[in-house]
CSV table of C-alpha atoms in Angstrom, one decimal:
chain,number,residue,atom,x,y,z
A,231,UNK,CA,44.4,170.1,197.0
A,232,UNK,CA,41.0,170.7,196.2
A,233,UNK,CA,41.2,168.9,193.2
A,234,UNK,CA,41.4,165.7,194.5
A,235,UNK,CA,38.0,165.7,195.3
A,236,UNK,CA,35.1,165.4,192.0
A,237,UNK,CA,32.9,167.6,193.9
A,238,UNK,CA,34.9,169.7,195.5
A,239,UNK,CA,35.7,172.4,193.1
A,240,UNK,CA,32.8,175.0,192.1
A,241,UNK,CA,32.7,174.3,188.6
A,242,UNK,CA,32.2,171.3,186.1
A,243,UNK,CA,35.7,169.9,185.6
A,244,UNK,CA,36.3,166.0,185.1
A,245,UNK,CA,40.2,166.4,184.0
A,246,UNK,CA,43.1,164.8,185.7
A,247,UNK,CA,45.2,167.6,187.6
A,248,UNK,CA,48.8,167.2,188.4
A,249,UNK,CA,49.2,167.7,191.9
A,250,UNK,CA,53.0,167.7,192.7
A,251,UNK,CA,55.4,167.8,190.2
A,252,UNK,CA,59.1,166.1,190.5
A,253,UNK,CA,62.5,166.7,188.8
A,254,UNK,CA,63.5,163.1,187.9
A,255,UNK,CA,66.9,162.7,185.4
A,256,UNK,CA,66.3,165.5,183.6
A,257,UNK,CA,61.8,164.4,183.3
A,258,UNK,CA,59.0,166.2,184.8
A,259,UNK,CA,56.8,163.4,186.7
A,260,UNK,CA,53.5,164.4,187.8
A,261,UNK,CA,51.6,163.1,190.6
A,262,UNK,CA,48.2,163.3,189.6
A,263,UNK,CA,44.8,162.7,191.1
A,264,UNK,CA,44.9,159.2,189.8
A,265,UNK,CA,47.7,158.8,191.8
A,266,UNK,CA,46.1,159.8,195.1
A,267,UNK,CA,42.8,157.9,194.3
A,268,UNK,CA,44.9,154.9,193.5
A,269,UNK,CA,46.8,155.1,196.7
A,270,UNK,CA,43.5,154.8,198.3
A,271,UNK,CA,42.2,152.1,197.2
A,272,UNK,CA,45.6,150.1,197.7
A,273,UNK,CA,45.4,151.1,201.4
A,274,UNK,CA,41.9,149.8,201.6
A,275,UNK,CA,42.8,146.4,199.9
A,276,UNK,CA,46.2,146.2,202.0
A,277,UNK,CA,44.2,146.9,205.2
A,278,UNK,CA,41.8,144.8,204.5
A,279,UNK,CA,43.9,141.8,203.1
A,280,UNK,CA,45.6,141.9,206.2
A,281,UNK,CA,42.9,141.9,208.3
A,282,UNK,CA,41.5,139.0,206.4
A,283,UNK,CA,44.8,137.1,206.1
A,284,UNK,CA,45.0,137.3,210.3
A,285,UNK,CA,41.4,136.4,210.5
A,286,UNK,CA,41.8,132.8,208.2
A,287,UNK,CA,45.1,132.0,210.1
A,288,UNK,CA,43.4,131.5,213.5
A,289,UNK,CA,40.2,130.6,211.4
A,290,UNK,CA,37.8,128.4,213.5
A,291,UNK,CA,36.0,125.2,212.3
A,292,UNK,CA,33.1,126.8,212.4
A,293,UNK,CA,33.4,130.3,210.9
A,294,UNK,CA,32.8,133.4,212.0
A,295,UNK,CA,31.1,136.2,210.5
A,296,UNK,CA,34.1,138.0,209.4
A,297,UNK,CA,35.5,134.5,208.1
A,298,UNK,CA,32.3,134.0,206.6
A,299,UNK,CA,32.0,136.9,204.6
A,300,UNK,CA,35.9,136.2,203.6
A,301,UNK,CA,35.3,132.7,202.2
A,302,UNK,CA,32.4,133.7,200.6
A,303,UNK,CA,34.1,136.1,198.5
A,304,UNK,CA,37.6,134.2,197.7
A,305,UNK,CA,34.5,131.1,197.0
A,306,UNK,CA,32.9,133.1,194.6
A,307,UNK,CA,35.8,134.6,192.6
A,308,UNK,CA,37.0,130.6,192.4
A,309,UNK,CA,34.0,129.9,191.6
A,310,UNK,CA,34.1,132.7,188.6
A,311,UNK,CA,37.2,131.8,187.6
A,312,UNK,CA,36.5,127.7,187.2
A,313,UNK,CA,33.6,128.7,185.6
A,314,UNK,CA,34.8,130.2,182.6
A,315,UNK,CA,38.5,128.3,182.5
A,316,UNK,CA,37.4,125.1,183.0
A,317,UNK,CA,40.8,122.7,184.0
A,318,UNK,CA,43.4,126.0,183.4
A,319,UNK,CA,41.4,127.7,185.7
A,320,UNK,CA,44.1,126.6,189.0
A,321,UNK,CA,46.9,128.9,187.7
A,322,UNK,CA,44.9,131.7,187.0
A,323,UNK,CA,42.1,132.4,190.0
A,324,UNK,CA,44.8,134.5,191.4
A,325,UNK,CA,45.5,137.1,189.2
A,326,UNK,CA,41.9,136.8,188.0
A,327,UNK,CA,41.1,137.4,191.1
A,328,UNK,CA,43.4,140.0,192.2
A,329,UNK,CA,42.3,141.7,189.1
A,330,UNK,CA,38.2,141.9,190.1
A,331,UNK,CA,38.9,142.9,193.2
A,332,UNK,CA,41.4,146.4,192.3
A,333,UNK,CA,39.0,147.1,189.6
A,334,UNK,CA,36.3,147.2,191.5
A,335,UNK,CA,37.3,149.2,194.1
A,336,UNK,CA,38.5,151.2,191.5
A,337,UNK,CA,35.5,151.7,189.9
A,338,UNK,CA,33.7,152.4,193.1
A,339,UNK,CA,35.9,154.6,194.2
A,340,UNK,CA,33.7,157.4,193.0
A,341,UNK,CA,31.4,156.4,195.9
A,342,UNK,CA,34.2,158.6,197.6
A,343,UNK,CA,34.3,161.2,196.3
A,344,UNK,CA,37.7,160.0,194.6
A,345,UNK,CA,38.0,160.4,190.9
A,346,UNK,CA,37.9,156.9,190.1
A,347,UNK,CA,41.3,155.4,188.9
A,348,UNK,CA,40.1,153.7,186.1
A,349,UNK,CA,38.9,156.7,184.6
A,350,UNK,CA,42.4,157.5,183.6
A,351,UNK,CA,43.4,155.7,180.3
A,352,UNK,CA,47.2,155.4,182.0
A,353,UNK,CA,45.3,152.7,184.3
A,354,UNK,CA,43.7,150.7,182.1
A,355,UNK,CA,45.5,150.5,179.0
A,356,UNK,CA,48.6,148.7,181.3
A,357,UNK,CA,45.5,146.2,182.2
A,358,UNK,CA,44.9,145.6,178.7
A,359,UNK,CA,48.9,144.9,178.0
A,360,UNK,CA,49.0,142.8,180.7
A,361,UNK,CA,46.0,140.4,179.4
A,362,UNK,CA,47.5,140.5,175.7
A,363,UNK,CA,50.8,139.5,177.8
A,364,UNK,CA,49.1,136.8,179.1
A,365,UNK,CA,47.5,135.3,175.7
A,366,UNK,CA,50.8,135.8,173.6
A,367,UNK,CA,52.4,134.0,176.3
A,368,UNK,CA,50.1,131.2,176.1
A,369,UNK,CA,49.6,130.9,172.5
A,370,UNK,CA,53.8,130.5,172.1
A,371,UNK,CA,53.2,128.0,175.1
A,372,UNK,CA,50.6,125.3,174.4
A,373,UNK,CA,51.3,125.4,170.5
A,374,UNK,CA,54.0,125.2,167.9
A,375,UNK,CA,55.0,128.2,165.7
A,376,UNK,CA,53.6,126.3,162.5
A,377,UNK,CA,50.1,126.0,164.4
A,378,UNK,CA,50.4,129.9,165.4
A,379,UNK,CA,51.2,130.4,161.3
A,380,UNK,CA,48.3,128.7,160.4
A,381,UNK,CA,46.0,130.0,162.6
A,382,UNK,CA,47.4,133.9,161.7
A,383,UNK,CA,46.0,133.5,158.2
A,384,UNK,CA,43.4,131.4,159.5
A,385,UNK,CA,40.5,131.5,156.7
A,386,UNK,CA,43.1,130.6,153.6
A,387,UNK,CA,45.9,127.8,153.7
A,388,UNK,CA,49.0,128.9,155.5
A,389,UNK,CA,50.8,128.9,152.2
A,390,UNK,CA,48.6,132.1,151.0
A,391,UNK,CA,48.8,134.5,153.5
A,392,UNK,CA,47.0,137.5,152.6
A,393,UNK,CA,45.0,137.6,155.5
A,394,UNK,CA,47.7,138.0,157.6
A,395,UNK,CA,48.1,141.8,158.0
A,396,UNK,CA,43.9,141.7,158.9
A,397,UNK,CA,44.4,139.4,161.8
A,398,UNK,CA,47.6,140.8,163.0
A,399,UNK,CA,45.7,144.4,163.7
A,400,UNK,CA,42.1,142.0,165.1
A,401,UNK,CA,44.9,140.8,167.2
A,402,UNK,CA,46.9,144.2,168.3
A,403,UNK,CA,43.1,145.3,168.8
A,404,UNK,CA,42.4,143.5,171.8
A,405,UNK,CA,43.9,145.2,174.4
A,406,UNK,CA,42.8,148.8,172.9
A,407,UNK,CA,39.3,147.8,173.1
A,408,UNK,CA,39.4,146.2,176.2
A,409,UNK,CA,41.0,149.0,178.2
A,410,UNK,CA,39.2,151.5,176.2
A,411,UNK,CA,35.3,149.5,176.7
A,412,UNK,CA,36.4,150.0,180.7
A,413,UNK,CA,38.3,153.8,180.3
A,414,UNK,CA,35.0,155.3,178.9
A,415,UNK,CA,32.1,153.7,180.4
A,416,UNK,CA,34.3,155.0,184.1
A,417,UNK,CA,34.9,157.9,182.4
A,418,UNK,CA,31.4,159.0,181.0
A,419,UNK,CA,30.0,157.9,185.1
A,420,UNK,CA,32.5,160.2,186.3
A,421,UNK,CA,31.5,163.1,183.4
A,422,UNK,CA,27.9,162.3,184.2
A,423,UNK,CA,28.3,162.6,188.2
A,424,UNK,CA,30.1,165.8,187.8
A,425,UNK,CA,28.0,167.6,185.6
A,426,UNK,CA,25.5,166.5,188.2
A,427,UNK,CA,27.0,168.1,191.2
A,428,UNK,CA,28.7,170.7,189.1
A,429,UNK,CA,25.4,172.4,187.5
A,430,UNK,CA,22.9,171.7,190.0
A,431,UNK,CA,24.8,173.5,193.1
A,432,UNK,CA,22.3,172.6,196.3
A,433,UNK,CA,19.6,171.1,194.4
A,434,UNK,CA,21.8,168.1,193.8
A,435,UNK,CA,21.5,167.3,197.3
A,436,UNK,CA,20.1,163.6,198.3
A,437,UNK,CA,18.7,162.1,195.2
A,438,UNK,CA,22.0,161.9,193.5
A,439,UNK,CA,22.5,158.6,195.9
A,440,UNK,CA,20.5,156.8,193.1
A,441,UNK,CA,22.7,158.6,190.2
A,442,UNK,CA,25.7,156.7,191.8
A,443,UNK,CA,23.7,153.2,192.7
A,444,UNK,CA,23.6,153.0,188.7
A,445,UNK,CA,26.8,155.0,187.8
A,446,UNK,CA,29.2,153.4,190.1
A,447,UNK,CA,28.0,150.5,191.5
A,448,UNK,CA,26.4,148.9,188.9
A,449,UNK,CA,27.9,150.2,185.5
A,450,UNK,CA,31.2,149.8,187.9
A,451,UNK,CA,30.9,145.7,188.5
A,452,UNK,CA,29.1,144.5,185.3
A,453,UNK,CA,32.6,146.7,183.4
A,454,UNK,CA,34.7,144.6,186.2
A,455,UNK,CA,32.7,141.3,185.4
A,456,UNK,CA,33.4,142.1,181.0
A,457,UNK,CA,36.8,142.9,181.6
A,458,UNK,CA,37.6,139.8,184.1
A,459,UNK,CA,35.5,137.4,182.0
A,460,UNK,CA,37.0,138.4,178.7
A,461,UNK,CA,41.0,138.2,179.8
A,462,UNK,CA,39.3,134.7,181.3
A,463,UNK,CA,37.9,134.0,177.2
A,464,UNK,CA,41.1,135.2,175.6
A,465,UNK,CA,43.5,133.5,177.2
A,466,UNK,CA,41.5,129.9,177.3
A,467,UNK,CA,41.0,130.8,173.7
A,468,UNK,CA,45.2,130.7,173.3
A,469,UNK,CA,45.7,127.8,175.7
A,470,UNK,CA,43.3,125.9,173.1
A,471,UNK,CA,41.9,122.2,173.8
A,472,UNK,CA,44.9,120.0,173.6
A,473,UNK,CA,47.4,119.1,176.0
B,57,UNK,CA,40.9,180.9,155.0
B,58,UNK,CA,41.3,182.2,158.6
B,59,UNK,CA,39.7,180.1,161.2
B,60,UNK,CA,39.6,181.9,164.8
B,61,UNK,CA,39.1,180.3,168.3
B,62,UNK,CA,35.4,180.4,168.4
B,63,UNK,CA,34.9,179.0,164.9
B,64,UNK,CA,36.4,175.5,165.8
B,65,UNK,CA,35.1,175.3,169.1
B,66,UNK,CA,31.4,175.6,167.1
B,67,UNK,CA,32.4,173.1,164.9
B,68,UNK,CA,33.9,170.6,167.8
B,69,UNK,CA,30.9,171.4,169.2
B,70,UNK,CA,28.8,170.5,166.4
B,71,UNK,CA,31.3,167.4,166.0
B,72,UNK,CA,30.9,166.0,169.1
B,73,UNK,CA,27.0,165.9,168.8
B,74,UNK,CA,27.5,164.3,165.6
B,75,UNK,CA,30.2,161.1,167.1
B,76,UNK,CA,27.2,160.6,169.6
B,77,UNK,CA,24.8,159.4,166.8
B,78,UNK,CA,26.9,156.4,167.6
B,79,UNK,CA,25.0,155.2,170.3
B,80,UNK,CA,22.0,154.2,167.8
B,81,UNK,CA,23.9,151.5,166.9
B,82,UNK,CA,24.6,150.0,170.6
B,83,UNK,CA,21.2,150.9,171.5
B,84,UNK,CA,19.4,148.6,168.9
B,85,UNK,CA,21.9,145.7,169.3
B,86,UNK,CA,21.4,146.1,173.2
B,87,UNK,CA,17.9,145.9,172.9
B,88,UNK,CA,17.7,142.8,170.4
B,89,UNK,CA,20.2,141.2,173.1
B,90,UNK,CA,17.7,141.9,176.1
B,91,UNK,CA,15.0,141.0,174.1
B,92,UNK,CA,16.5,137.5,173.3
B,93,UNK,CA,17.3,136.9,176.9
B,94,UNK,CA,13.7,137.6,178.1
B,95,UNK,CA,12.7,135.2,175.6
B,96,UNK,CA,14.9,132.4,176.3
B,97,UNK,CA,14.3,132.8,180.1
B,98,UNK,CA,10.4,132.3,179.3
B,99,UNK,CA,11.5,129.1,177.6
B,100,UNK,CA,13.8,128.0,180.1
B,101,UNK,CA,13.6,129.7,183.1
B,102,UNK,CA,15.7,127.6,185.1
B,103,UNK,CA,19.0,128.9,183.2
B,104,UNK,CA,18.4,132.7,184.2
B,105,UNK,CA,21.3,133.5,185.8
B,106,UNK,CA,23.7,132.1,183.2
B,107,UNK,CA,21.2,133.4,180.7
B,108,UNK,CA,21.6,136.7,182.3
B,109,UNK,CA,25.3,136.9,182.5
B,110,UNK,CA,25.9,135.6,178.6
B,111,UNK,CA,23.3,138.6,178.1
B,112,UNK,CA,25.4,141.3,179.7
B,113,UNK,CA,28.6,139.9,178.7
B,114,UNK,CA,27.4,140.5,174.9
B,115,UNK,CA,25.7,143.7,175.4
B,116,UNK,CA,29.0,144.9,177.3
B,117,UNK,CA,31.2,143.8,174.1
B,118,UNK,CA,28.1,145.6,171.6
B,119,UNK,CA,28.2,148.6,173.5
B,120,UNK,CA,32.0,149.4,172.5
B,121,UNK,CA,31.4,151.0,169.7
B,122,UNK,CA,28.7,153.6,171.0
B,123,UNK,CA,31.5,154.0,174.0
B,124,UNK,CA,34.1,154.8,170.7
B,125,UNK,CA,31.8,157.3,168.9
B,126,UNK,CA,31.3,158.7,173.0
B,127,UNK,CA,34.8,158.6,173.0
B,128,UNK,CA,35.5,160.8,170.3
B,129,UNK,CA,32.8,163.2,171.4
B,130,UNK,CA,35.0,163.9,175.0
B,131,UNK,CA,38.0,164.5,173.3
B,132,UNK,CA,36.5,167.1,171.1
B,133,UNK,CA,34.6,168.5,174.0
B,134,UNK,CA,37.1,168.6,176.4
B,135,UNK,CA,40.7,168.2,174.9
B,136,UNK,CA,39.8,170.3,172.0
B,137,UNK,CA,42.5,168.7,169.4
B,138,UNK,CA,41.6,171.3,166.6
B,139,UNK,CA,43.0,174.2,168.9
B,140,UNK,CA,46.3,172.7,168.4
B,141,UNK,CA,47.0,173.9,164.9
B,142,UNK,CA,46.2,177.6,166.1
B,143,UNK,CA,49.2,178.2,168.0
């Protein structure tokens, strides 16, 4: 069990473990640290999404502090959201904002001691799938297949379409990059952090507070803010102008 | 040619420091993005915090790359692919 924790163990190691392992139809299923630092971070966003969901149904006129604080932050993600989407931003501030918030705490999760969730590729890449989802989706939506076509072998006329096998991989590209531009920057925080606490033994003591203000924090919510505010680009890109 | 275990971890070794040259790239585009920013925020300084957040939202997409050729470097550092063809 001592693998759960980054800085437990006594030596560098920044690999997922498998902690229990299952017998499921004839499959081995692991249940890895991922698993454990996911579960978590859902009880922390169930407990306080509970907490927060009590405090706005009995909410005052005048808010409290906790309401305050709770306002603020569904304010801001709106905010965020209608920024960026313009008049498509009403159906999408909620997974937009779902989104933020998991990978966030996700990301700072290694303020823990967790190994953060989102340095597992098996986390993000699903993130990624579920944004190219959401633009495919969109594009077959809010524009004819003859438009789609066109716009496939976009710098020549439709009629020539040698550019089509160049866009189709720009296309498949977009939800590799994005959940591999989140997967590594985690991941090197986490390498960097463990080497840290790994090599150093007791020196590593009180100064590595700073280490994690950059590492986690920071590197953590400008990766949240890219990944949020490119789905938010992408799919506004596929719902186009018209309508 | 017979390679044994400690050859190939040299050369992943070597390999890895070599996909890390990677971050030149980044590093110069970042910089030219930073540098741009401070410039247009003397010009207009009353657009800073939209200038600041165009600026990080490019230098996040620039610095994929680097984060590819880092990428590559874990893998051969700690996954060690080219052991794979010895057993």
């Amino acid at each position: 069990m001592q693998h759960i924790l980054l800085t437990a163990g006594s030596d560098v190691d920044v690999m997922v473990h498998g902690l229990f392992k299952y017998s499921y139809f004839g499959h081995e299923v692991w249940i890895t640290t991922t698993h454990v630092s996911l579960l978590f971070v859902m009880l922390i966003l169930i407990a306080f999404s509970i907490i927060a969901g009590q405090a706005i149904k009995k909410g005052a006129e005048v808010p409290g502090n906790f309401q305050n604080v709770v306002e603020l932050i569904v304010e801001k993600l709106d905010g965020m959201v209608e920024g960026t989407m313009g008049r498509n931003a009403v159906k999408y501030r909620n997974y937009i904002g779902t989104i933020f918030i998991f990978i966030l705490f996700s990301n700072i999760s290694g303020l823990l001691g967790l190994r953060p969730p989102t340095a597992d590729y098996g986390v993000t890449f699903p993130l990624g799938v579920i944004t190219f989802t959401l633009v495919r989706f969109n594009q077959f939506k809010y524009h004819k297949p003859k438009e789609i076509w066109a716009d496939m072998c976009s710098p020549l006329p439709p009629w020539l379409p040698i550019w089509f096998p160049i866009n189709v991989i720009s296309e498949l590209a977009v939800p590799i990059s994005l959940s591999l531009r989140l997967f590594a920057n985690i991941l090197s925080g986490t390498i960097m952090m463990t080497l840290v606490y790994g090599l150093l033994k007791w020196v590593a003591t009180i100064w590595p507070a700073a280490l994690h203000v950059y590492f986690d924090l920071f590197s953590g919510a400008i990766q949240t803010y890219v990944f949020c505010m490119l789905t938010m680009t992408y799919v506004s890109n596929a719902i186009g102008e018209e309508e | 040619m017979e390679f044994n275990r400690e050859f190939i971890l040299g050369c992943s070794a070597i390999g890895a420091g070599l996909a890390v040259i990677a971050g030149i790239g980044p590093g110069v585009g970042q910089g030219i993005a930073a540098g741009h920013a401070a410039a247009a925020v003397g010009r207009n300084p009353g657009a800073k915090s939209s200038i600041t957040s165009t600026m990080l939202l490019g230098q996040a997409v620039a610095e994929t790359t680097g984060l590819y050729g880092l990428l590559v470097a874990i893998l051969l550092l700690f996954v060690k692919p080219l052991l794979w063809g010895l057993n």
